[in-house]
Tab-separated table of C-alpha atoms and ligand atoms in Angstrom:
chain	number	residue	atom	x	y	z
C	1	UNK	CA	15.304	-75.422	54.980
C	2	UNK	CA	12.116	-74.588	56.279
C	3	UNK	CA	11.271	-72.189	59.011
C	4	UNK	CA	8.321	-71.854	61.144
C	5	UNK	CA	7.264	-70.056	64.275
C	6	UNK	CA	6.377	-73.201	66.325
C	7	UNK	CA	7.127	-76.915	65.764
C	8	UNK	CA	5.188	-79.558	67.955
C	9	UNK	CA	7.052	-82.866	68.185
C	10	UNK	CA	4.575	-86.271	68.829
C	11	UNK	CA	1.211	-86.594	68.335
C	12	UNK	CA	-0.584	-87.864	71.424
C	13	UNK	CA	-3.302	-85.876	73.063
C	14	UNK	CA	-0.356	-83.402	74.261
C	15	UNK	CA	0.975	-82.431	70.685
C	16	UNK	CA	-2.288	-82.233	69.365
C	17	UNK	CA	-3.938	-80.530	72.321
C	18	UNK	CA	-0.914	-77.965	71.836
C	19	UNK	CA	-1.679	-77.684	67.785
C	20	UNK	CA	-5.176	-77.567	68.384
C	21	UNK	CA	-4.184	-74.005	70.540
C	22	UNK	CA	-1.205	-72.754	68.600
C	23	UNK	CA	-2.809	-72.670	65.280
C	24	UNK	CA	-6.179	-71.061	66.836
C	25	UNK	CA	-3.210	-68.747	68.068
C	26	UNK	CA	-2.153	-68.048	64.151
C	27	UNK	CA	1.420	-69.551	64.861
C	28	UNK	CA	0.689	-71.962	61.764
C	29	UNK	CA	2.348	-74.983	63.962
C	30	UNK	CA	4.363	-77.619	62.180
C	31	UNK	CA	3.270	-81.412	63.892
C	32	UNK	CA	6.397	-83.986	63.688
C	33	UNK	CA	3.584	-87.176	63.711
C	34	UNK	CA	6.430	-89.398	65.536
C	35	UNK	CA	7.403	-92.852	65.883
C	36	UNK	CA	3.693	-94.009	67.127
C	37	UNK	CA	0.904	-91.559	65.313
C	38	UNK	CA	-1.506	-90.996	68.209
C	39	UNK	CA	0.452	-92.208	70.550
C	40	UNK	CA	-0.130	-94.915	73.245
C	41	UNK	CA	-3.851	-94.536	72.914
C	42	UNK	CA	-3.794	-95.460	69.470
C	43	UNK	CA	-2.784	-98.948	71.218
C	44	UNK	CA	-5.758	-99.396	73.214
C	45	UNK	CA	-9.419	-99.643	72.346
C	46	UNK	CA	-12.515	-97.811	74.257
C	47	UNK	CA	-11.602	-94.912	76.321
C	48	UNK	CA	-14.299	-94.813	78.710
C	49	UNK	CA	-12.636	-91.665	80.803
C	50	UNK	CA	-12.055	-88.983	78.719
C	51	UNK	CA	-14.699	-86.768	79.328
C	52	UNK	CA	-17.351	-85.456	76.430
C	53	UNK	CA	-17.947	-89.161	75.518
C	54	UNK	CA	-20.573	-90.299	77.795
C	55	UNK	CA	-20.714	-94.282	75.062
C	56	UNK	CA	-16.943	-94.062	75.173
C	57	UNK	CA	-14.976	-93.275	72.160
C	58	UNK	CA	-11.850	-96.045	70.511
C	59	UNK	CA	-8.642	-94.319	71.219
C	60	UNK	CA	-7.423	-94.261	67.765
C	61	UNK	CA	-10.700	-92.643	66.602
C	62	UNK	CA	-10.399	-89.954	69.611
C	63	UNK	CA	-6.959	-89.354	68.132
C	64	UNK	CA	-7.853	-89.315	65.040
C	65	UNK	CA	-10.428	-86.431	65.682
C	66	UNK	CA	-7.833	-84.227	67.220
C	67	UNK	CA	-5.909	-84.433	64.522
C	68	UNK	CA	-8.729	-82.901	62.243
C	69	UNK	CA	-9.308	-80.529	64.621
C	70	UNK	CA	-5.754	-79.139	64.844
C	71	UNK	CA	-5.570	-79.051	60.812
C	72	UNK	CA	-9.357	-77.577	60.405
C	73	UNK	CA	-7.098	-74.358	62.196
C	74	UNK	CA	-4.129	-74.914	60.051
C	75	UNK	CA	-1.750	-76.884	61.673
C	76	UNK	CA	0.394	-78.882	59.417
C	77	UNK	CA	1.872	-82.242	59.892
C	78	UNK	CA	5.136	-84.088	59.048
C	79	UNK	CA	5.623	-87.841	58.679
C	80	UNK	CA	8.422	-89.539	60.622
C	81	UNK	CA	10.000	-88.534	64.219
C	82	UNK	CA	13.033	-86.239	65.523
C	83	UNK	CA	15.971	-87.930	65.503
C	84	UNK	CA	18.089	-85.178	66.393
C	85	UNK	CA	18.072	-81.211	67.744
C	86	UNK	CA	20.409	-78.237	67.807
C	87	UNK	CA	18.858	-76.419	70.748
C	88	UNK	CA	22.245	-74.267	71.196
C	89	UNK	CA	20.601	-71.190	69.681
C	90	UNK	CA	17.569	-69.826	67.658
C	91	UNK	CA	15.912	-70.702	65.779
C	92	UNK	CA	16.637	-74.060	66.803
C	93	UNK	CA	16.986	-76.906	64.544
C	94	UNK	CA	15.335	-80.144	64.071
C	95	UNK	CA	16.183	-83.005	61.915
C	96	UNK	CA	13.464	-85.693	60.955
C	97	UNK	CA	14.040	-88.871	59.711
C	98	UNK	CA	17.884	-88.525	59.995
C	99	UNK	CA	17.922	-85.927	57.031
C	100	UNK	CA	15.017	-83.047	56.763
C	101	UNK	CA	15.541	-80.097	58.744
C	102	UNK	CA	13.536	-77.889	60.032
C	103	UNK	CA	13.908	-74.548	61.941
C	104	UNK	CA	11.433	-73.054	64.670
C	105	UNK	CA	11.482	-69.908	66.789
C	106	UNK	CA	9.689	-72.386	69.920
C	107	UNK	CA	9.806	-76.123	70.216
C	108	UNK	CA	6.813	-78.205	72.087
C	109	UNK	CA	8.002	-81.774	73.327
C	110	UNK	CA	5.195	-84.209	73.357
C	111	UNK	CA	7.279	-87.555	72.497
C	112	UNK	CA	5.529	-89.386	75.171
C	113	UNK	CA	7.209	-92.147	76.980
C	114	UNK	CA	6.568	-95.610	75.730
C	115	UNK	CA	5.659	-98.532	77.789
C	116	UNK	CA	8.267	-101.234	78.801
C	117	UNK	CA	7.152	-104.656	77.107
C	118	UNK	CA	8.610	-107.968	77.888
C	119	UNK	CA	9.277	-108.619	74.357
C	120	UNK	CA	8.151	-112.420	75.048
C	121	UNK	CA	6.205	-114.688	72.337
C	122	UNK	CA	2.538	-113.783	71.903
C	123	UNK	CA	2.572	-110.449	73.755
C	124	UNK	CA	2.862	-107.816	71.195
C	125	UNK	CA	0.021	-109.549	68.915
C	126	UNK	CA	-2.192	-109.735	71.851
C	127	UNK	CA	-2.052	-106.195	72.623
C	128	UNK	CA	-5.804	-105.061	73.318
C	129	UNK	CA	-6.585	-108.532	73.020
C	130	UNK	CA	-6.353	-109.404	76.790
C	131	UNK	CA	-2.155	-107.885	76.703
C	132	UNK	CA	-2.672	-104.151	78.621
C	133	UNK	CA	0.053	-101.534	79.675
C	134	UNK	CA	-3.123	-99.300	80.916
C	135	UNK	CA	-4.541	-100.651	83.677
C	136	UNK	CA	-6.788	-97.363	84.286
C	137	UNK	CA	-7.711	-97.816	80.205
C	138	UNK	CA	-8.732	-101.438	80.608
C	139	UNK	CA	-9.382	-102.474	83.529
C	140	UNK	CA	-13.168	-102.180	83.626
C	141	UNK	CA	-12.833	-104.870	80.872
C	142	UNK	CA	-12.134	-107.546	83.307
C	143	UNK	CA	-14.937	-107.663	85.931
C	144	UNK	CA	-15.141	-110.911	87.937
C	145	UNK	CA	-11.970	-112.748	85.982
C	146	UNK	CA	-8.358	-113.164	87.157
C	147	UNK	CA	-5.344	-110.489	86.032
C	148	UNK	CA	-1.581	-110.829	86.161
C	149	UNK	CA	0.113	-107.707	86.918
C	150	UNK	CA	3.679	-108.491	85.739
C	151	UNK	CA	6.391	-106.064	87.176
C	152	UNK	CA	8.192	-105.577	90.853
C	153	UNK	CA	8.054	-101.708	91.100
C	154	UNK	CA	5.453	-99.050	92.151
C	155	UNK	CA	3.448	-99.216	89.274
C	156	UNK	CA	2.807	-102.788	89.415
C	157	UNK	CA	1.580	-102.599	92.837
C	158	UNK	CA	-0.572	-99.749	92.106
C	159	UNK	CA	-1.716	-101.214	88.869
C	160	UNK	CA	-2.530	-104.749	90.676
C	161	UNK	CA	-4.224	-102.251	93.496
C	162	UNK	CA	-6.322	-100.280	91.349
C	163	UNK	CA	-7.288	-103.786	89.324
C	164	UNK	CA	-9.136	-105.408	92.445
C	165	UNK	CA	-11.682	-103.015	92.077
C	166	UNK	CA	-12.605	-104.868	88.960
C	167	UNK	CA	-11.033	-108.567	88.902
C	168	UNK	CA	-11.791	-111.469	91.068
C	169	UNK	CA	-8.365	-111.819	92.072
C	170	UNK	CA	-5.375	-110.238	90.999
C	171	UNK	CA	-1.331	-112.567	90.488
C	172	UNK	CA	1.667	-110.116	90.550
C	173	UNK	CA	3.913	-112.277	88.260
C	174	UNK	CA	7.618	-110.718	89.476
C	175	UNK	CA	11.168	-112.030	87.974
C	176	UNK	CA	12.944	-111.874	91.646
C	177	UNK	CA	11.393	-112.816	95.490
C	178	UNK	CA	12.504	-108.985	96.455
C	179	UNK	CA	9.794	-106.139	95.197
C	180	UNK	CA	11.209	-103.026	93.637
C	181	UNK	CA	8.315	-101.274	94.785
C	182	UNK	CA	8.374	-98.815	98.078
C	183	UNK	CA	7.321	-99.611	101.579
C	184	UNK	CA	3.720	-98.387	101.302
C	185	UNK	CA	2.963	-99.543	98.202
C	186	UNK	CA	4.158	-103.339	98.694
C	187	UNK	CA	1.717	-103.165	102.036
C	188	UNK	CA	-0.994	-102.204	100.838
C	189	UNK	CA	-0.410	-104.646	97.751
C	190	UNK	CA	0.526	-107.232	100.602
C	191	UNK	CA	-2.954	-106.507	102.567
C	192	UNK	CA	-5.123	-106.428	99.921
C	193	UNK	CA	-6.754	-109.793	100.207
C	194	UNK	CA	-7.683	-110.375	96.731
C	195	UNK	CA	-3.843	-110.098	95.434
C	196	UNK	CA	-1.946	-113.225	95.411
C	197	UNK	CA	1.714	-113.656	94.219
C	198	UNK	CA	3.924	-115.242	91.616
C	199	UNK	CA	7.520	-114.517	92.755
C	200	UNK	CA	10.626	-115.537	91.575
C	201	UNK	CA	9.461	-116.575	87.980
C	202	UNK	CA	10.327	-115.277	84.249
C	203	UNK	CA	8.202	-114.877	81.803
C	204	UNK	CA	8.100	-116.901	78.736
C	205	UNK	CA	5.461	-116.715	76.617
C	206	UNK	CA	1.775	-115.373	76.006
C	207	UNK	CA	-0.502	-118.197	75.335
C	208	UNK	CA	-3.732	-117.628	73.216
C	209	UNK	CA	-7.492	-119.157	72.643
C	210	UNK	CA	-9.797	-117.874	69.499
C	211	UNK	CA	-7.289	-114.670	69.476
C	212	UNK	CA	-7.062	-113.478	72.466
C	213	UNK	CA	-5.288	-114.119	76.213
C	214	UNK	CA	-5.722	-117.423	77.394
C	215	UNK	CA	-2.533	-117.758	79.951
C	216	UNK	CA	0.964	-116.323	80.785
C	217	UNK	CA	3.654	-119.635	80.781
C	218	UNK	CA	6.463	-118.667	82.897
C	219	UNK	CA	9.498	-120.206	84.179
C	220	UNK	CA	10.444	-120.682	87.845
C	221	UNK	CA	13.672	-119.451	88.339
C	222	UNK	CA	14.867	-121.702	90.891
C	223	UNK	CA	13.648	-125.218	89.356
C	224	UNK	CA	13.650	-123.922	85.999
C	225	UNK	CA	10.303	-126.066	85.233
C	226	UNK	CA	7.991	-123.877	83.189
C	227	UNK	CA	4.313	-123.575	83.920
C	228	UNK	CA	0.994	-121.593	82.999
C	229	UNK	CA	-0.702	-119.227	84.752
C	230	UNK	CA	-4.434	-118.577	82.921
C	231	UNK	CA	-6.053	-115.390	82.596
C	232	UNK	CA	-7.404	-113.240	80.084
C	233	UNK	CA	-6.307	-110.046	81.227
C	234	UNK	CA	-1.858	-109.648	80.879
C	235	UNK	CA	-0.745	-106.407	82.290
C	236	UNK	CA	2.864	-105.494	81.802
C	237	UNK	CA	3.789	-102.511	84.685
C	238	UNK	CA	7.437	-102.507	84.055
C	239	UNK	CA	8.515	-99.276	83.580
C	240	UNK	CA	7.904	-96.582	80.591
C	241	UNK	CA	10.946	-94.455	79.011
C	242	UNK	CA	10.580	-91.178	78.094
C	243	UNK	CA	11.322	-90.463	74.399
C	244	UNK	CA	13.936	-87.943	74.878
C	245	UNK	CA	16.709	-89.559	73.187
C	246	UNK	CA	17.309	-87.375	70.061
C	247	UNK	CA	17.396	-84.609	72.509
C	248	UNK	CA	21.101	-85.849	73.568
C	249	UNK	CA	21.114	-84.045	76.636
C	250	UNK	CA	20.736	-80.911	75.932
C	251	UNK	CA	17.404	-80.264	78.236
C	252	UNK	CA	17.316	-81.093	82.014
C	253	UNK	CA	16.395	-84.352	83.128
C	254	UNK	CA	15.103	-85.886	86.104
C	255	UNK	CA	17.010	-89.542	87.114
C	256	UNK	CA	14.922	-91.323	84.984
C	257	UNK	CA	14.968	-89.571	82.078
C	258	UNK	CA	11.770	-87.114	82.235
C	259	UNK	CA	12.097	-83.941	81.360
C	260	UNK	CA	11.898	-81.358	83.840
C	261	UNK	CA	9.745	-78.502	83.353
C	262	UNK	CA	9.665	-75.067	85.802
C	263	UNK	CA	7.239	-74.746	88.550
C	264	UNK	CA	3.594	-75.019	87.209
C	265	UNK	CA	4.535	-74.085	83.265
C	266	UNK	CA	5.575	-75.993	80.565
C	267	UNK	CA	9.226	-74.450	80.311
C	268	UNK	CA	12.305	-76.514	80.172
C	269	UNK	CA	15.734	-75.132	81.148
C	270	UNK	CA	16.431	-74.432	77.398
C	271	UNK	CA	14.595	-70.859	76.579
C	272	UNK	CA	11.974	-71.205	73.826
C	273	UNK	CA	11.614	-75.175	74.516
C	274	UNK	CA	8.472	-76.661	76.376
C	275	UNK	CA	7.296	-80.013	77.171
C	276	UNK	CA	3.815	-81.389	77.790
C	277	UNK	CA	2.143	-84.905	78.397
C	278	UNK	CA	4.262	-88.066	79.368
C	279	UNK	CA	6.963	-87.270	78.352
C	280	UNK	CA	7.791	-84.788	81.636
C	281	UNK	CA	5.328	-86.499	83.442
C	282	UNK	CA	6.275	-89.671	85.485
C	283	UNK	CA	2.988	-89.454	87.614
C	284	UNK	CA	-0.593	-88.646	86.149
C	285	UNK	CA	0.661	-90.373	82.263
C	286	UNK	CA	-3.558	-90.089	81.334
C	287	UNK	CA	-4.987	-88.678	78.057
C	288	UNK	CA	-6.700	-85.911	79.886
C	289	UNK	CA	-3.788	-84.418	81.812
C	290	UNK	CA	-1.543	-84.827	78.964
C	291	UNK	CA	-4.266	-82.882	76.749
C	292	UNK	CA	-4.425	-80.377	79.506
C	293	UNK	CA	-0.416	-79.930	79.750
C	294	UNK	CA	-0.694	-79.206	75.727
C	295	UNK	CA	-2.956	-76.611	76.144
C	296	UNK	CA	-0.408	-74.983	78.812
C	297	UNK	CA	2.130	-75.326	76.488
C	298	UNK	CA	0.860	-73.929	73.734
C	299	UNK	CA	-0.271	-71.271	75.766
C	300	UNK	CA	3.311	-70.937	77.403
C	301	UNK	CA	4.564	-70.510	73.797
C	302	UNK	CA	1.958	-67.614	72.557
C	303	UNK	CA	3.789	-65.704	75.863
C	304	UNK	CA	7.223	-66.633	74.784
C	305	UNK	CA	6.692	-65.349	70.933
C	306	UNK	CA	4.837	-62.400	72.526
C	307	UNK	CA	8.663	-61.150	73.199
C	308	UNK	CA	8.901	-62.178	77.146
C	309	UNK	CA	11.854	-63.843	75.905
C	310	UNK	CA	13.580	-63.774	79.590
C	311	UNK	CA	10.278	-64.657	81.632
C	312	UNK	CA	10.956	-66.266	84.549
C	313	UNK	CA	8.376	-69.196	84.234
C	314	UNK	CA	9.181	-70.738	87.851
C	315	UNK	CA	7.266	-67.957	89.224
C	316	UNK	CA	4.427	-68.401	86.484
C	317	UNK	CA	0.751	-69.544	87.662
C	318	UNK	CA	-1.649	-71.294	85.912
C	319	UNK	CA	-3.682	-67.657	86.686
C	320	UNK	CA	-0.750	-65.513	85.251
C	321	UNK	CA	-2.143	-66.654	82.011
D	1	NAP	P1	10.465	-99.515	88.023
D	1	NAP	O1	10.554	-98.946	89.391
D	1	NAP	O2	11.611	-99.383	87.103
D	1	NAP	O3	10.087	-101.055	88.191
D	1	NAP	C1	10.018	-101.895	87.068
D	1	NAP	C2	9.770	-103.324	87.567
D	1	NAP	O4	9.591	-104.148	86.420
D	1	NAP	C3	10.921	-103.882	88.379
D	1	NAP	O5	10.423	-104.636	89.447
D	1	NAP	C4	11.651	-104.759	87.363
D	1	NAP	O6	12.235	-105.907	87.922
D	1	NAP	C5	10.541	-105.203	86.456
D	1	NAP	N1	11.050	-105.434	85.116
D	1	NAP	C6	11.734	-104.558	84.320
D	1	NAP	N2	12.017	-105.126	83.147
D	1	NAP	C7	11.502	-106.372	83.192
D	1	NAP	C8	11.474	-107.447	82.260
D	1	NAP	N3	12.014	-107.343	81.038
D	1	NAP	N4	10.877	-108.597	82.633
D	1	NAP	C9	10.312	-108.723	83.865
D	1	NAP	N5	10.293	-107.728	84.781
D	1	NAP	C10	10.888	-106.568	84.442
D	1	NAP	O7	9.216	-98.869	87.193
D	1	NAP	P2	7.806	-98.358	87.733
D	1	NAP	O8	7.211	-99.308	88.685
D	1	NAP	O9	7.035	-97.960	86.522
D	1	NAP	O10	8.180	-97.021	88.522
D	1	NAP	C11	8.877	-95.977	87.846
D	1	NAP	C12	9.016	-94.764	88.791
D	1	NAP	O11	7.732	-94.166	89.000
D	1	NAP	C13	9.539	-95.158	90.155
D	1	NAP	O12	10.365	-94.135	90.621
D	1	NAP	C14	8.306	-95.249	91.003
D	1	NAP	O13	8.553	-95.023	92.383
D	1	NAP	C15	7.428	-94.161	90.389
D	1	NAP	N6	6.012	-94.482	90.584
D	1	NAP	C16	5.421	-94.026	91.736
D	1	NAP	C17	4.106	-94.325	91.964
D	1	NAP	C18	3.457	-93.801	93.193
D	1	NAP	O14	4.157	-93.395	94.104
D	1	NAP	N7	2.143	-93.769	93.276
D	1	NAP	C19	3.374	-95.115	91.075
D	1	NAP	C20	4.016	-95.592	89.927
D	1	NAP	C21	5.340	-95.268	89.705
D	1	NAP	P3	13.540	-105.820	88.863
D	1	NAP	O15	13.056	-105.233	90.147
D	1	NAP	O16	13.985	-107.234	88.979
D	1	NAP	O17	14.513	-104.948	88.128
């Protein structure tokens, strides 16, 4: 069985931000690539936000390039995912791909949390071909045309928000008459002049011209007649689950399924294990915050190996280290 100081599980900007620092820290890090190499950015095309690219950058290439960099310092990469972990004592143990398995002294979480799809006709073909989960990603892309927003709950009305900024008018496609969505986020959907509705209706299918998004058909729940709805921008804001699966309960959750980490570091409630990026975040979910949460983990980690093996991270600061 092999043995290694650190082991770094996904490989979005949050597990490779934290290789990119552990192995300039020496700790040799082992990268489990997981079930989506690169993660959800790999899924989208130009990133125009993450800062240092000022003619934007495609999000598999940026991942791509992070993955050089955390190997040009010697981190080493595994194919496949976790699919279960002993996390009872340490070293702890990992199994990949339902049979290698690995031991580490530390464990990074970065399995991300994958978007909700609809898992209708057309959709996952058409995804950055007019079919979005990003509306901050792709937005821009749609100046002057009309979005759906599909999705009842707080990130569809913030999505279909932020989206007026950009489209000429913005249809919240919804399954049920009732929003999921809070108080304050349904009103200022609900005032926002340039968002109209489509309640009540089911989604059936994504229709396509020359390759890419032409119209959403839906069905109307209460007549059951089906009908289209054209655009050329489909975003799906129904929910993301955090990969934490394989971890079988074992580290503290919140209600949804994030993992919690303790006050402003990247520690769970299991010793040794950290987390970083989507997966324990519900709220920011962007490239350069997870990047930035990799880097604190990897830093949290360096501590932890140090030999503060009962630090009391809930009183750590981001100026502690
Ligand atoms: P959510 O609250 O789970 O809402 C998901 C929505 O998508 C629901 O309206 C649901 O419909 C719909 N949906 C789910 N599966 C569907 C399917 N297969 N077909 C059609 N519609 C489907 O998820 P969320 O909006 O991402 O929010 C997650 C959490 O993050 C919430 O706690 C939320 O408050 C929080 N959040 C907060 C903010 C903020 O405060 N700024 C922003 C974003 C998210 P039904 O209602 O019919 O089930």
């Amino acid at each position: 069985m092999e043995r290694h100081q650190v082991m770094i599980l996904g490989t979005g900007p949050a597990g490779l931000t934290a290789a990119i620092y552990a192995a300039r820290a020496n700790l040799k890090p082992v990268v489990v690539e997981g079930n989506e190499p690169g993660g959800q950015l790999t899924l989208t095309t130009e990133i125009e936000n993450f800062p240092g690219f000022p003619d934007a950058i495609m999000g598999p290439e940026l991942m791509d390039n992070m993955r050089k960099q955390a190997e040009r310092f010697g981190a080493t990469f595994v194919h496949g995912w976790a699919t279960a972990a002993d996390l009872s004592k340490r070293p702890f143990r990992v199994t990949v791909n339902d049979e290698d398995e690995y031991e580490a002294e530390a464990l990074i979480i970065s399995t991300g949390a994958s978007a909700k799809m609809l898992g209708i006709a057309g959709e996952s073909e058409l995804i950055g071909r007019g079919v979005s989960t990003c509306a901050t990603c792709d937005g821009f892309f749609f100046r002057n045309r009309p979005i759906l927003v599909v999705g009842g709950g707080d990130s569809a009305m913030e999505e279909a928000t932020f989206l007026t900024k950009f489209a000429s008018e913005v249809t919240i496609v919804h399954r049920r008459n009732e929003l999921r969505a809070s108080k304050v986020m349904q009103e200022r959907a609900r005032n926002n002049p340039k968002i109209k509705w489509a309640l009540n209706v089911t989604p059936v299918s994504v229709q396509s011209q020359d390759g890419k998004v032409s119209a959403l058909e839906v069905k109307d729940n209460e007549t059951g007649e089906t009908r289209t709805l054209p655009t050329e921008g489909l975003f799906v804001a129904i929910g993301h689950q955090p990969n934490t699966t394989f971890l079988n309960g074992q580290v503290e959750l919140d209600s949804v399924g994030y993992i919690k980490t303790q006050g402003v570091s990247s520690a769970t409630t299991v010793e040794g294990v950290f987390a970083c990026g989507d997966v324990m975040d519900p709220h920011y979910r962007q490239a350069i915050t997870a990047a930035g949460s990799g880097c604190k983990a990897a830093m949290d980690v360096e501590k932890f190996l140090e030999g503060s093996s009962s630090h009391d991270w809930s009183m750590s600061s981001a100026g502690a280290h």
